[in-house]
mmCIF file of C-alpha atoms in Angstrom:
data_model
loop_
_atom_site.group_PDB
_atom_site.id
_atom_site.type_symbol
_atom_site.label_atom_id
_atom_site.label_comp_id
_atom_site.label_asym_id
_atom_site.label_seq_id
_atom_site.Cartn_x
_atom_site.Cartn_y
_atom_site.Cartn_z
ATOM 1 C CA UNK A 284 -3.938 9.738 35.321
ATOM 2 C CA UNK A 285 -6.293 11.517 33.233
ATOM 3 C CA UNK A 286 -9.799 11.406 33.638
ATOM 4 C CA UNK A 287 -11.814 10.860 30.169
ATOM 5 C CA UNK A 288 -15.291 12.308 29.744
ATOM 6 C CA UNK A 289 -17.255 9.480 28.343
ATOM 7 C CA UNK A 290 -18.579 10.242 24.994
ATOM 8 C CA UNK A 291 -22.228 11.338 25.072
ATOM 9 C CA UNK A 292 -24.682 8.360 23.577
ATOM 10 C CA UNK A 293 -25.795 9.355 20.166
ATOM 11 C CA UNK A 294 -28.563 7.042 18.871
ATOM 12 C CA UNK A 295 -27.911 3.197 19.424
ATOM 13 C CA UNK A 296 -24.419 2.196 20.938
ATOM 14 C CA UNK A 297 -22.360 0.686 18.148
ATOM 15 C CA UNK A 298 -22.155 -3.273 18.344
ATOM 16 C CA UNK A 299 -18.195 -3.974 17.878
ATOM 17 C CA UNK A 300 -19.596 -7.059 16.369
ATOM 18 C CA UNK A 301 -21.595 -5.097 13.752
ATOM 19 C CA UNK A 302 -18.292 -3.497 13.022
ATOM 20 C CA UNK A 303 -15.787 -6.360 12.733
ATOM 21 C CA UNK A 304 -18.424 -7.754 10.227
ATOM 22 C CA UNK A 305 -18.787 -5.070 8.033
ATOM 23 C CA UNK A 306 -14.680 -4.823 8.070
ATOM 24 C CA UNK A 307 -14.918 -8.709 6.973
ATOM 25 C CA UNK A 308 -17.588 -8.256 4.640
ATOM 26 C CA UNK A 309 -15.733 -5.107 3.095
ATOM 27 C CA UNK A 310 -12.306 -6.886 2.696
ATOM 28 C CA UNK A 311 -13.831 -9.590 0.769
ATOM 29 C CA UNK A 312 -15.274 -7.302 -1.652
ATOM 30 C CA UNK A 313 -12.613 -4.688 -1.927
ATOM 31 C CA UNK A 314 -10.217 -7.725 -2.500
ATOM 32 C CA UNK A 315 -12.681 -9.569 -5.065
ATOM 33 C CA UNK A 316 -14.176 -6.736 -6.967
ATOM 34 C CA UNK A 317 -12.277 -3.470 -6.043
ATOM 35 C CA UNK A 318 -12.907 -0.274 -3.954
ATOM 36 C CA UNK A 319 -15.162 1.525 -6.563
ATOM 37 C CA UNK A 320 -17.068 -1.518 -7.526
ATOM 38 C CA UNK A 321 -18.252 -2.333 -4.014
ATOM 39 C CA UNK A 322 -21.101 -0.042 -2.598
ATOM 40 C CA UNK A 323 -21.792 0.650 0.648
ATOM 41 C CA UNK A 324 -25.020 -1.247 0.208
ATOM 42 C CA UNK A 325 -23.103 -4.271 -1.207
ATOM 43 C CA UNK A 326 -21.327 -4.328 1.542
ATOM 44 C CA UNK A 327 -24.024 -4.252 4.353
ATOM 45 C CA UNK A 328 -25.908 -6.996 2.223
ATOM 46 C CA UNK A 329 -22.889 -9.005 2.526
ATOM 47 C CA UNK A 330 -22.469 -8.948 6.089
ATOM 48 C CA UNK A 331 -26.270 -9.367 6.315
ATOM 49 C CA UNK A 332 -26.736 -6.070 8.178
ATOM 50 C CA UNK A 333 -28.972 -2.983 7.538
ATOM 51 C CA UNK A 334 -27.657 -0.081 5.597
ATOM 52 C CA UNK A 335 -27.921 2.403 8.882
ATOM 53 C CA UNK A 336 -25.368 0.007 10.403
ATOM 54 C CA UNK A 337 -22.667 1.391 8.393
ATOM 55 C CA UNK A 338 -22.919 4.901 9.615
ATOM 56 C CA UNK A 339 -22.806 4.091 13.340
ATOM 57 C CA UNK A 340 -19.587 2.513 12.961
ATOM 58 C CA UNK A 341 -17.997 4.691 10.101
ATOM 59 C CA UNK A 342 -17.979 8.192 8.753
ATOM 60 C CA UNK A 343 -17.449 7.676 5.413
ATOM 61 C CA UNK A 344 -16.501 4.879 2.692
ATOM 62 C CA UNK A 345 -12.946 6.193 2.687
ATOM 63 C CA UNK A 346 -12.568 5.862 6.371
ATOM 64 C CA UNK A 347 -14.203 2.718 6.052
ATOM 65 C CA UNK A 348 -11.224 2.179 3.360
ATOM 66 C CA UNK A 349 -8.501 3.087 5.544
ATOM 67 C CA UNK A 350 -9.759 0.711 8.387
ATOM 68 C CA UNK A 351 -10.377 -2.326 5.847
ATOM 69 C CA UNK A 352 -6.599 -1.932 4.610
ATOM 70 C CA UNK A 353 -5.402 -1.774 8.435
ATOM 71 C CA UNK A 354 -7.268 -5.023 9.028
ATOM 72 C CA UNK A 355 -6.331 -6.699 5.977
ATOM 73 C CA UNK A 356 -2.435 -6.116 6.747
ATOM 74 C CA UNK A 357 -2.893 -6.674 10.450
ATOM 75 C CA UNK A 358 -4.550 -10.200 10.142
ATOM 76 C CA UNK A 359 -1.311 -11.447 8.160
ATOM 77 C CA UNK A 360 1.533 -9.655 10.409
ATOM 78 C CA UNK A 361 1.831 -12.139 13.038
ATOM 79 C CA UNK A 362 2.459 -14.994 10.739
ATOM 80 C CA UNK A 363 4.851 -12.918 8.397
ATOM 81 C CA UNK A 364 6.653 -11.904 11.827
ATOM 82 C CA UNK A 365 6.909 -15.324 12.791
ATOM 83 C CA UNK A 366 7.992 -16.897 9.570
ATOM 84 C CA UNK A 367 10.607 -14.127 8.677
ATOM 85 C CA UNK A 368 11.891 -13.596 12.420
ATOM 86 C CA UNK A 369 12.301 -17.671 12.957
ATOM 87 C CA UNK A 370 15.826 -17.609 14.096
ATOM 88 C CA UNK A 371 15.958 -21.304 13.888
ATOM 89 C CA UNK A 372 16.038 -21.083 9.774
ATOM 90 C CA UNK A 373 18.828 -19.678 7.709
ATOM 91 C CA UNK A 374 17.650 -16.100 6.595
ATOM 92 C CA UNK A 375 17.914 -16.416 3.189
ATOM 93 C CA UNK A 376 15.927 -19.498 3.215
ATOM 94 C CA UNK A 377 13.447 -17.771 5.403
ATOM 95 C CA UNK A 378 12.768 -14.982 2.947
ATOM 96 C CA UNK A 379 12.779 -17.966 0.185
ATOM 97 C CA UNK A 380 10.252 -19.828 2.378
ATOM 98 C CA UNK A 381 7.883 -16.779 2.605
ATOM 99 C CA UNK A 382 7.494 -16.210 -1.097
ATOM 100 C CA UNK A 383 7.042 -20.200 -1.977
ATOM 101 C CA UNK A 384 4.595 -20.205 0.604
ATOM 102 C CA UNK A 385 2.897 -17.197 -0.851
ATOM 103 C CA UNK A 386 2.917 -18.568 -4.173
ATOM 104 C CA UNK A 387 0.906 -21.789 -3.081
ATOM 105 C CA UNK A 388 -1.848 -19.385 -1.846
ATOM 106 C CA UNK A 389 -2.352 -17.859 -4.916
ATOM 107 C CA UNK A 390 -2.322 -21.001 -6.808
ATOM 108 C CA UNK A 391 -4.724 -22.056 -4.541
ATOM 109 C CA UNK A 392 -7.008 -19.420 -5.065
ATOM 110 C CA UNK A 393 -6.678 -19.606 -8.980
ATOM 111 C CA UNK A 394 -4.619 -16.468 -9.025
ATOM 112 C CA UNK A 395 -7.807 -14.252 -8.497
ATOM 113 C CA UNK A 396 -7.739 -11.409 -5.971
ATOM 114 C CA UNK A 397 -3.986 -10.931 -5.715
ATOM 115 C CA UNK A 398 -2.581 -8.699 -3.094
ATOM 116 C CA UNK A 399 -4.985 -6.323 -1.984
ATOM 117 C CA UNK A 400 -2.691 -3.576 -0.651
ATOM 118 C CA UNK A 401 -1.139 -3.808 -4.709
ATOM 119 C CA UNK A 402 -5.020 -3.620 -5.797
ATOM 120 C CA UNK A 403 -5.914 -0.824 -3.737
ATOM 121 C CA UNK A 404 -2.521 1.083 -4.444
ATOM 122 C CA UNK A 405 -3.404 1.254 -8.361
ATOM 123 C CA UNK A 406 -6.898 1.891 -7.729
ATOM 124 C CA UNK A 407 -7.429 4.478 -4.855
ATOM 125 C CA UNK A 408 -4.186 5.756 -4.392
ATOM 126 C CA UNK A 409 -4.781 8.929 -6.726
ATOM 127 C CA UNK A 410 -8.348 9.486 -5.149
ATOM 128 C CA UNK A 411 -7.763 9.332 -1.534
ATOM 129 C CA UNK A 412 -4.507 10.453 0.480
ATOM 130 C CA UNK A 413 -5.815 9.029 3.507
ATOM 131 C CA UNK A 414 -6.136 5.336 2.119
ATOM 132 C CA UNK A 415 -2.718 6.021 -0.066
ATOM 133 C CA UNK A 416 -1.057 6.761 3.600
ATOM 134 C CA UNK A 417 -2.087 3.749 5.084
ATOM 135 C CA UNK A 418 -0.668 1.593 1.982
ATOM 136 C CA UNK A 419 2.281 3.116 2.022
ATOM 137 C CA UNK A 420 3.138 2.804 5.859
ATOM 138 C CA UNK A 421 2.154 -1.079 5.355
ATOM 139 C CA UNK A 422 4.643 -1.486 2.644
ATOM 140 C CA UNK A 423 7.194 0.197 4.561
ATOM 141 C CA UNK A 424 6.693 -2.155 7.593
ATOM 142 C CA UNK A 425 6.186 -5.407 5.198
ATOM 143 C CA UNK A 426 9.442 -3.897 3.636
ATOM 144 C CA UNK A 427 11.258 -3.662 7.137
ATOM 145 C CA UNK A 428 10.778 -7.333 7.962
ATOM 146 C CA UNK A 429 12.332 -8.436 4.749
ATOM 147 C CA UNK A 430 15.521 -6.341 5.481
ATOM 148 C CA UNK A 431 15.831 -8.086 8.598
ATOM 149 C CA UNK A 432 16.326 -11.133 6.807
ATOM 150 C CA UNK A 433 18.540 -9.627 4.186
ATOM 151 C CA UNK A 434 20.977 -8.030 6.712
ATOM 152 C CA UNK A 435 21.253 -11.443 8.828
ATOM 153 C CA UNK A 436 22.109 -12.846 5.115
ATOM 154 C CA UNK A 437 24.391 -10.248 4.332
ATOM 155 C CA UNK A 438 26.327 -10.761 7.460
ATOM 156 C CA UNK A 439 26.607 -14.323 7.277
ATOM 157 C CA UNK A 440 28.078 -14.183 3.752
ATOM 158 C CA UNK A 441 24.843 -16.375 2.346
ATOM 159 C CA UNK A 442 24.221 -13.593 0.366
ATOM 160 C CA UNK A 443 26.921 -11.830 -2.012
ATOM 161 C CA UNK A 444 24.575 -9.088 -3.189
ATOM 162 C CA UNK A 445 25.950 -6.291 -1.020
ATOM 163 C CA UNK A 446 23.517 -3.476 -2.234
ATOM 164 C CA UNK A 447 21.980 -1.865 0.780
ATOM 165 C CA UNK A 448 19.667 -4.115 2.655
ATOM 166 C CA UNK A 449 16.762 -1.493 2.767
ATOM 167 C CA UNK A 450 17.362 -0.586 -0.949
ATOM 168 C CA UNK A 451 17.030 -4.431 -1.423
ATOM 169 C CA UNK A 452 14.127 -5.297 0.492
ATOM 170 C CA UNK A 453 12.179 -2.363 -1.301
ATOM 171 C CA UNK A 454 13.209 -3.757 -4.551
ATOM 172 C CA UNK A 455 12.272 -7.208 -3.786
ATOM 173 C CA UNK A 456 8.686 -6.404 -2.080
ATOM 174 C CA UNK A 457 7.901 -4.032 -5.015
ATOM 175 C CA UNK A 458 8.860 -6.880 -7.749
ATOM 176 C CA UNK A 459 7.060 -9.491 -5.977
ATOM 177 C CA UNK A 460 3.748 -6.699 -6.204
ATOM 178 C CA UNK A 461 4.934 -6.203 -9.944
ATOM 179 C CA UNK A 462 4.703 -10.459 -10.262
ATOM 180 C CA UNK A 463 1.499 -10.531 -8.860
ATOM 181 C CA UNK A 464 0.037 -7.756 -11.494
ATOM 182 C CA UNK A 465 1.646 -10.052 -14.078
ATOM 183 C CA UNK A 466 -0.006 -13.222 -12.541
ATOM 184 C CA UNK A 467 -3.376 -11.510 -12.504
ATOM 185 C CA UNK A 468 -2.875 -10.436 -16.311
ATOM 186 C CA UNK A 469 -1.543 -14.167 -17.406
ATOM 187 C CA UNK A 470 -3.549 -15.959 -14.940
ATOM 188 C CA UNK A 471 -0.582 -18.290 -14.137
ATOM 189 C CA UNK A 472 2.000 -18.613 -11.835
ATOM 190 C CA UNK A 473 4.554 -18.188 -14.193
ATOM 191 C CA UNK A 474 5.718 -14.488 -13.049
ATOM 192 C CA UNK A 475 5.930 -15.831 -9.560
ATOM 193 C CA UNK A 476 8.110 -18.979 -10.196
ATOM 194 C CA UNK A 477 10.379 -16.698 -11.867
ATOM 195 C CA UNK A 478 10.611 -14.185 -9.341
ATOM 196 C CA UNK A 479 11.758 -16.923 -7.127
ATOM 197 C CA UNK A 480 14.213 -18.274 -9.551
ATOM 198 C CA UNK A 481 15.800 -14.979 -10.721
ATOM 199 C CA UNK A 482 15.644 -13.549 -7.114
ATOM 200 C CA UNK A 483 17.053 -16.750 -5.400
ATOM 201 C CA UNK A 484 18.674 -18.503 -8.181
ATOM 202 C CA UNK A 485 20.636 -15.296 -9.282
ATOM 203 C CA UNK A 486 20.228 -11.619 -7.671
ATOM 204 C CA UNK A 487 20.690 -12.184 -3.972
ATOM 205 C CA UNK A 488 23.132 -15.178 -3.740
ATOM 206 C CA UNK B 155 -10.210 -14.471 -54.775
ATOM 207 C CA UNK B 156 -13.350 -14.867 -52.066
ATOM 208 C CA UNK B 157 -16.263 -12.347 -52.670
ATOM 209 C CA UNK B 158 -16.943 -10.303 -49.623
ATOM 210 C CA UNK B 159 -20.843 -9.657 -48.740
ATOM 211 C CA UNK B 160 -20.753 -6.053 -47.705
ATOM 212 C CA UNK B 161 -22.703 -5.841 -44.284
ATOM 213 C CA UNK B 162 -26.301 -4.678 -44.269
ATOM 214 C CA UNK B 163 -26.391 -0.879 -43.413
ATOM 215 C CA UNK B 164 -28.104 -0.700 -39.896
ATOM 216 C CA UNK B 165 -28.739 2.834 -38.661
ATOM 217 C CA UNK B 166 -26.603 5.707 -39.208
ATOM 218 C CA UNK B 167 -22.895 4.953 -40.764
ATOM 219 C CA UNK B 168 -20.427 5.180 -37.975
ATOM 220 C CA UNK B 169 -17.771 7.869 -37.917
ATOM 221 C CA UNK B 170 -14.471 6.879 -37.735
ATOM 222 C CA UNK B 171 -13.596 9.985 -35.747
ATOM 223 C CA UNK B 172 -16.541 9.352 -33.259
ATOM 224 C CA UNK B 173 -14.929 5.992 -32.428
ATOM 225 C CA UNK B 174 -11.032 7.455 -32.395
ATOM 226 C CA UNK B 175 -12.954 10.103 -29.844
ATOM 227 C CA UNK B 176 -14.425 7.872 -27.681
ATOM 228 C CA UNK B 177 -11.359 5.604 -27.456
ATOM 229 C CA UNK B 178 -9.157 8.484 -26.459
ATOM 230 C CA UNK B 179 -11.324 9.875 -24.096
ATOM 231 C CA UNK B 180 -12.106 6.453 -22.370
ATOM 232 C CA UNK B 181 -8.022 5.729 -22.363
ATOM 233 C CA UNK B 182 -8.037 9.499 -20.375
ATOM 234 C CA UNK B 183 -10.597 8.186 -17.807
ATOM 235 C CA UNK B 184 -9.573 4.824 -17.395
ATOM 236 C CA UNK B 185 -5.947 5.669 -16.865
ATOM 237 C CA UNK B 186 -7.189 8.401 -14.480
ATOM 238 C CA UNK B 187 -10.171 6.921 -12.635
ATOM 239 C CA UNK B 188 -10.063 3.355 -13.467
ATOM 240 C CA UNK B 189 -12.526 1.031 -15.400
ATOM 241 C CA UNK B 190 -15.322 0.860 -13.396
ATOM 242 C CA UNK B 191 -15.510 4.340 -11.813
ATOM 243 C CA UNK B 192 -15.868 5.669 -15.712
ATOM 244 C CA UNK B 193 -19.342 4.977 -16.899
ATOM 245 C CA UNK B 194 -20.287 5.138 -20.704
ATOM 246 C CA UNK B 195 -22.247 8.142 -19.825
ATOM 247 C CA UNK B 196 -18.953 9.758 -18.324
ATOM 248 C CA UNK B 197 -17.021 8.588 -21.424
ATOM 249 C CA UNK B 198 -19.438 10.096 -23.871
ATOM 250 C CA UNK B 199 -19.603 13.395 -22.068
ATOM 251 C CA UNK B 200 -15.891 13.857 -22.042
ATOM 252 C CA UNK B 201 -16.032 13.127 -25.541
ATOM 253 C CA UNK B 202 -18.510 15.468 -26.191
ATOM 254 C CA UNK B 203 -20.604 13.066 -27.809
ATOM 255 C CA UNK B 204 -24.290 11.734 -27.214
ATOM 256 C CA UNK B 205 -24.857 8.217 -25.394
ATOM 257 C CA UNK B 206 -26.228 6.451 -28.815
ATOM 258 C CA UNK B 207 -22.874 7.078 -30.487
ATOM 259 C CA UNK B 208 -21.225 4.478 -28.374
ATOM 260 C CA UNK B 209 -23.261 1.649 -29.121
ATOM 261 C CA UNK B 210 -22.705 2.338 -32.799
ATOM 262 C CA UNK B 211 -19.176 1.698 -32.651
ATOM 263 C CA UNK B 212 -18.749 -0.800 -29.491
ATOM 264 C CA UNK B 213 -21.355 -3.507 -28.620
ATOM 265 C CA UNK B 214 -20.504 -3.588 -24.923
ATOM 266 C CA UNK B 215 -18.362 -1.626 -22.354
ATOM 267 C CA UNK B 216 -15.762 -4.816 -22.378
ATOM 268 C CA UNK B 217 -15.386 -4.686 -26.225
ATOM 269 C CA UNK B 218 -14.585 -1.200 -25.800
ATOM 270 C CA UNK B 219 -12.077 -1.800 -22.756
ATOM 271 C CA UNK B 220 -10.321 -4.375 -25.036
ATOM 272 C CA UNK B 221 -9.726 -1.430 -28.004
ATOM 273 C CA UNK B 222 -8.888 0.674 -25.250
ATOM 274 C CA UNK B 223 -6.267 -1.555 -23.989
ATOM 275 C CA UNK B 224 -4.815 -2.039 -27.578
ATOM 276 C CA UNK B 225 -4.894 1.699 -28.421
ATOM 277 C CA UNK B 226 -3.189 2.450 -25.203
ATOM 278 C CA UNK B 227 -0.301 -0.005 -26.025
ATOM 279 C CA UNK B 228 0.065 0.466 -29.639
ATOM 280 C CA UNK B 229 0.285 4.115 -29.583
ATOM 281 C CA UNK B 230 3.367 3.892 -27.704
ATOM 282 C CA UNK B 231 4.799 1.073 -29.558
ATOM 283 C CA UNK B 232 6.471 2.664 -31.959
ATOM 284 C CA UNK B 233 8.836 4.803 -29.700
ATOM 285 C CA UNK B 234 9.505 1.588 -27.591
ATOM 286 C CA UNK B 235 10.910 -0.265 -30.604
ATOM 287 C CA UNK B 236 12.832 2.814 -31.835
ATOM 288 C CA UNK B 237 14.263 3.481 -28.597
ATOM 289 C CA UNK B 238 15.226 -0.487 -27.443
ATOM 290 C CA UNK B 239 16.067 -1.066 -30.874
ATOM 291 C CA UNK B 240 18.351 1.942 -31.803
ATOM 292 C CA UNK B 241 21.638 0.076 -32.772
ATOM 293 C CA UNK B 242 23.781 3.019 -32.541
ATOM 294 C CA UNK B 243 23.437 2.947 -28.449
ATOM 295 C CA UNK B 244 24.820 -0.210 -26.574
ATOM 296 C CA UNK B 245 21.884 -2.427 -25.422
ATOM 297 C CA UNK B 246 22.489 -1.965 -21.789
ATOM 298 C CA UNK B 247 22.396 1.747 -22.291
ATOM 299 C CA UNK B 248 19.501 1.416 -24.127
ATOM 300 C CA UNK B 249 17.545 -0.378 -21.277
ATOM 301 C CA UNK B 250 18.764 2.131 -18.767
ATOM 302 C CA UNK B 251 17.404 4.944 -20.925
ATOM 303 C CA UNK B 252 14.308 3.603 -21.388
ATOM 304 C CA UNK B 253 13.477 3.501 -17.903
ATOM 305 C CA UNK B 254 15.111 6.742 -16.891
ATOM 306 C CA UNK B 255 12.675 8.467 -19.577
ATOM 307 C CA UNK B 256 9.699 6.594 -18.367
ATOM 308 C CA UNK B 257 10.611 8.067 -14.689
ATOM 309 C CA UNK B 258 10.689 11.462 -16.067
ATOM 310 C CA UNK B 259 7.211 10.853 -17.494
ATOM 311 C CA UNK B 260 5.844 9.687 -14.647
ATOM 312 C CA UNK B 261 7.940 12.399 -12.389
ATOM 313 C CA UNK B 262 5.898 15.073 -14.740
ATOM 314 C CA UNK B 263 2.461 13.330 -13.938
ATOM 315 C CA UNK B 264 2.882 13.755 -10.242
ATOM 316 C CA UNK B 265 2.818 10.547 -9.938
ATOM 317 C CA UNK B 266 -0.873 9.925 -10.764
ATOM 318 C CA UNK B 267 -2.127 7.462 -13.341
ATOM 319 C CA UNK B 268 0.930 5.224 -13.682
ATOM 320 C CA UNK B 269 0.783 2.292 -16.296
ATOM 321 C CA UNK B 270 -2.647 1.921 -17.443
ATOM 322 C CA UNK B 271 -1.793 -1.682 -18.385
ATOM 323 C CA UNK B 272 -0.983 -2.728 -14.783
ATOM 324 C CA UNK B 273 -3.808 -0.993 -13.548
ATOM 325 C CA UNK B 274 -6.325 -2.454 -14.958
ATOM 326 C CA UNK B 275 -4.418 -5.929 -14.828
ATOM 327 C CA UNK B 276 -5.461 -5.377 -11.345
ATOM 328 C CA UNK B 277 -8.508 -4.046 -11.690
ATOM 329 C CA UNK B 278 -10.515 -5.805 -14.490
ATOM 330 C CA UNK B 279 -8.448 -9.422 -14.967
ATOM 331 C CA UNK B 280 -10.786 -11.218 -12.519
ATOM 332 C CA UNK B 281 -13.720 -9.848 -14.421
ATOM 333 C CA UNK B 282 -13.196 -10.049 -17.822
ATOM 334 C CA UNK B 283 -11.225 -12.816 -19.895
ATOM 335 C CA UNK B 284 -11.558 -10.686 -23.102
ATOM 336 C CA UNK B 285 -9.576 -7.502 -21.492
ATOM 337 C CA UNK B 286 -6.906 -10.184 -19.572
ATOM 338 C CA UNK B 287 -5.936 -11.714 -22.558
ATOM 339 C CA UNK B 288 -5.321 -8.196 -24.127
ATOM 340 C CA UNK B 289 -3.460 -7.187 -21.181
ATOM 341 C CA UNK B 290 -1.177 -10.565 -21.251
ATOM 342 C CA UNK B 291 -0.481 -10.435 -25.046
ATOM 343 C CA UNK B 292 0.729 -6.947 -24.588
ATOM 344 C CA UNK B 293 3.115 -7.538 -21.607
ATOM 345 C CA UNK B 294 4.397 -10.249 -24.026
ATOM 346 C CA UNK B 295 5.350 -8.107 -26.539
ATOM 347 C CA UNK B 296 6.879 -5.361 -24.227
ATOM 348 C CA UNK B 297 8.728 -8.175 -22.514
ATOM 349 C CA UNK B 298 9.930 -9.176 -25.992
ATOM 350 C CA UNK B 299 11.519 -5.771 -26.826
ATOM 351 C CA UNK B 300 13.248 -5.756 -23.476
ATOM 352 C CA UNK B 301 14.336 -9.220 -24.410
ATOM 353 C CA UNK B 302 16.303 -8.293 -27.066
ATOM 354 C CA UNK B 303 18.470 -5.518 -25.731
ATOM 355 C CA UNK B 304 19.039 -8.389 -23.116
ATOM 356 C CA UNK B 305 20.257 -10.967 -25.548
ATOM 357 C CA UNK B 306 22.483 -8.454 -27.012
ATOM 358 C CA UNK B 307 24.099 -7.239 -24.047
ATOM 359 C CA UNK B 308 24.643 -10.871 -22.674
ATOM 360 C CA UNK B 309 26.833 -11.476 -26.390
ATOM 361 C CA UNK B 310 28.801 -8.624 -25.973
ATOM 362 C CA UNK B 311 29.482 -8.976 -22.134
ATOM 363 C CA UNK B 312 28.118 -6.107 -20.908
ATOM 364 C CA UNK B 313 25.769 -8.170 -18.913
ATOM 365 C CA UNK B 314 27.050 -10.618 -16.689
ATOM 366 C CA UNK B 315 23.790 -11.914 -15.495
ATOM 367 C CA UNK B 316 23.451 -15.364 -17.433
ATOM 368 C CA UNK B 317 19.612 -16.150 -16.650
ATOM 369 C CA UNK B 318 17.690 -16.661 -19.536
ATOM 370 C CA UNK B 319 17.385 -13.748 -21.216
ATOM 371 C CA UNK B 320 13.493 -14.138 -21.667
ATOM 372 C CA UNK B 321 13.204 -14.949 -18.228
ATOM 373 C CA UNK B 322 15.097 -11.748 -17.156
ATOM 374 C CA UNK B 323 13.239 -9.480 -19.414
ATOM 375 C CA UNK B 324 9.843 -10.689 -17.753
ATOM 376 C CA UNK B 325 11.420 -10.500 -14.524
ATOM 377 C CA UNK B 326 12.551 -6.954 -15.254
ATOM 378 C CA UNK B 327 9.219 -5.593 -16.851
ATOM 379 C CA UNK B 328 7.105 -7.052 -13.805
ATOM 380 C CA UNK B 329 9.696 -5.534 -11.137
ATOM 381 C CA UNK B 330 8.921 -2.107 -13.335
ATOM 382 C CA UNK B 331 5.067 -2.617 -13.002
ATOM 383 C CA UNK B 332 5.943 -3.367 -9.027
ATOM 384 C CA UNK B 333 7.970 -0.201 -8.623
ATOM 385 C CA UNK B 334 4.962 1.698 -10.097
ATOM 386 C CA UNK B 335 2.580 0.145 -7.421
ATOM 387 C CA UNK B 336 4.592 1.375 -4.899
ATOM 388 C CA UNK B 337 5.042 4.891 -6.506
ATOM 389 C CA UNK B 338 1.631 5.309 -6.569
ATOM 390 C CA UNK B 339 1.213 4.583 -2.989
ATOM 391 C CA UNK B 340 4.071 6.772 -1.800
ATOM 392 C CA UNK B 341 3.716 9.131 -4.236
ATOM 393 C CA UNK B 342 7.315 9.619 -4.906
ATOM 394 C CA UNK B 343 10.215 8.375 -7.265
ATOM 395 C CA UNK B 344 11.844 6.428 -4.937
ATOM 396 C CA UNK B 345 10.637 3.105 -5.996
ATOM 397 C CA UNK B 346 11.574 4.034 -9.584
ATOM 398 C CA UNK B 347 15.043 5.146 -8.673
ATOM 399 C CA UNK B 348 15.795 1.979 -6.590
ATOM 400 C CA UNK B 349 14.849 -0.245 -9.566
ATOM 401 C CA UNK B 350 17.126 1.705 -11.911
ATOM 402 C CA UNK B 351 19.970 1.183 -9.020
ATOM 403 C CA UNK B 352 19.092 -2.022 -8.341
ATOM 404 C CA UNK B 353 18.864 -3.266 -11.886
ATOM 405 C CA UNK B 354 21.688 -1.291 -13.596
ATOM 406 C CA UNK B 355 24.148 -1.124 -10.405
ATOM 407 C CA UNK B 356 23.867 -4.503 -9.483
ATOM 408 C CA UNK B 357 21.197 -7.365 -10.696
ATOM 409 C CA UNK B 358 22.232 -6.973 -14.585
ATOM 410 C CA UNK B 359 26.012 -6.271 -14.428
#
């Protein structure tokens, strides 16, 4: 077993609750107002913490942004896995239920916010390779979960479309992200409803 | 005939070239860095003009944003109309050529920037009803041009998909915007290539 040298203490010991509170505050702000519009001062204020606490936990706003992105995706991941991996429900039905439930969530939110991964992809991808990589990786994981359903639906014959499942999964997720772009521009659920209608009424079946 | 009262002169007469230069500078900056990250000072500096010139032409950054959005869409509109309305080319081929040419443009730009309408939809739609309305209106015009091709392709039998042409046109445009989200996250043309492959290899035909 490898012996790990404890890190030399420098300044006050970071409080893990503080770190968590900052990440949750940052997530709310990035989601509502965007990355650029949310200054570190705004984030610590939102978390009710002194400004110094930020740099006890994060070396830069960009490093913080990476962790906010990871936190946002990972908090939804167990539910996503459970829903899309539920063997008691036919695979195509699982996919449709997933998108319809997300639509209901966006309706309840008045079409504000949208998907933080999509928002940040357009806002910060050109400025930060580090954040961009986190976004690309999470999109890949997400597509992979859709792909599992598509493979099963193609095998059972429920899905007629025989394009490669991995391509179809990425196309589906990207189309959904695009429906969210139009949802925010229109402030209506029409793009999401039409996504469901096109995908489950024609494209996949 | 109605007699119009001329507006009372207030301060120096606005120079239309100045206005145009500000709009072009704003478009470059909003496209590269986003709306929030581009301050009025940055925009006048980019245009090589004094700060006061901005308020001779625009009453607020938001009003300026609306005009930048209109300018961006309208400058591409003649080419869009010409390409999608070219009766010498079969309608499905026109659509595919359009998306492939856009893809080549994004490749040449190294996948930076993307579509300013999509970027601003995610960045400012929640904050500005005025800008949001301009975005929604331009998306509608754009969808309408795609729809014309789809109607023709459905009539000639070149397109098997018989979903309503208007729905299909909006779905297509939204999916394209989503492919651009993923393009920026991945910094690759894969999402755009897969869009073309899925749409013209399966979904429409």
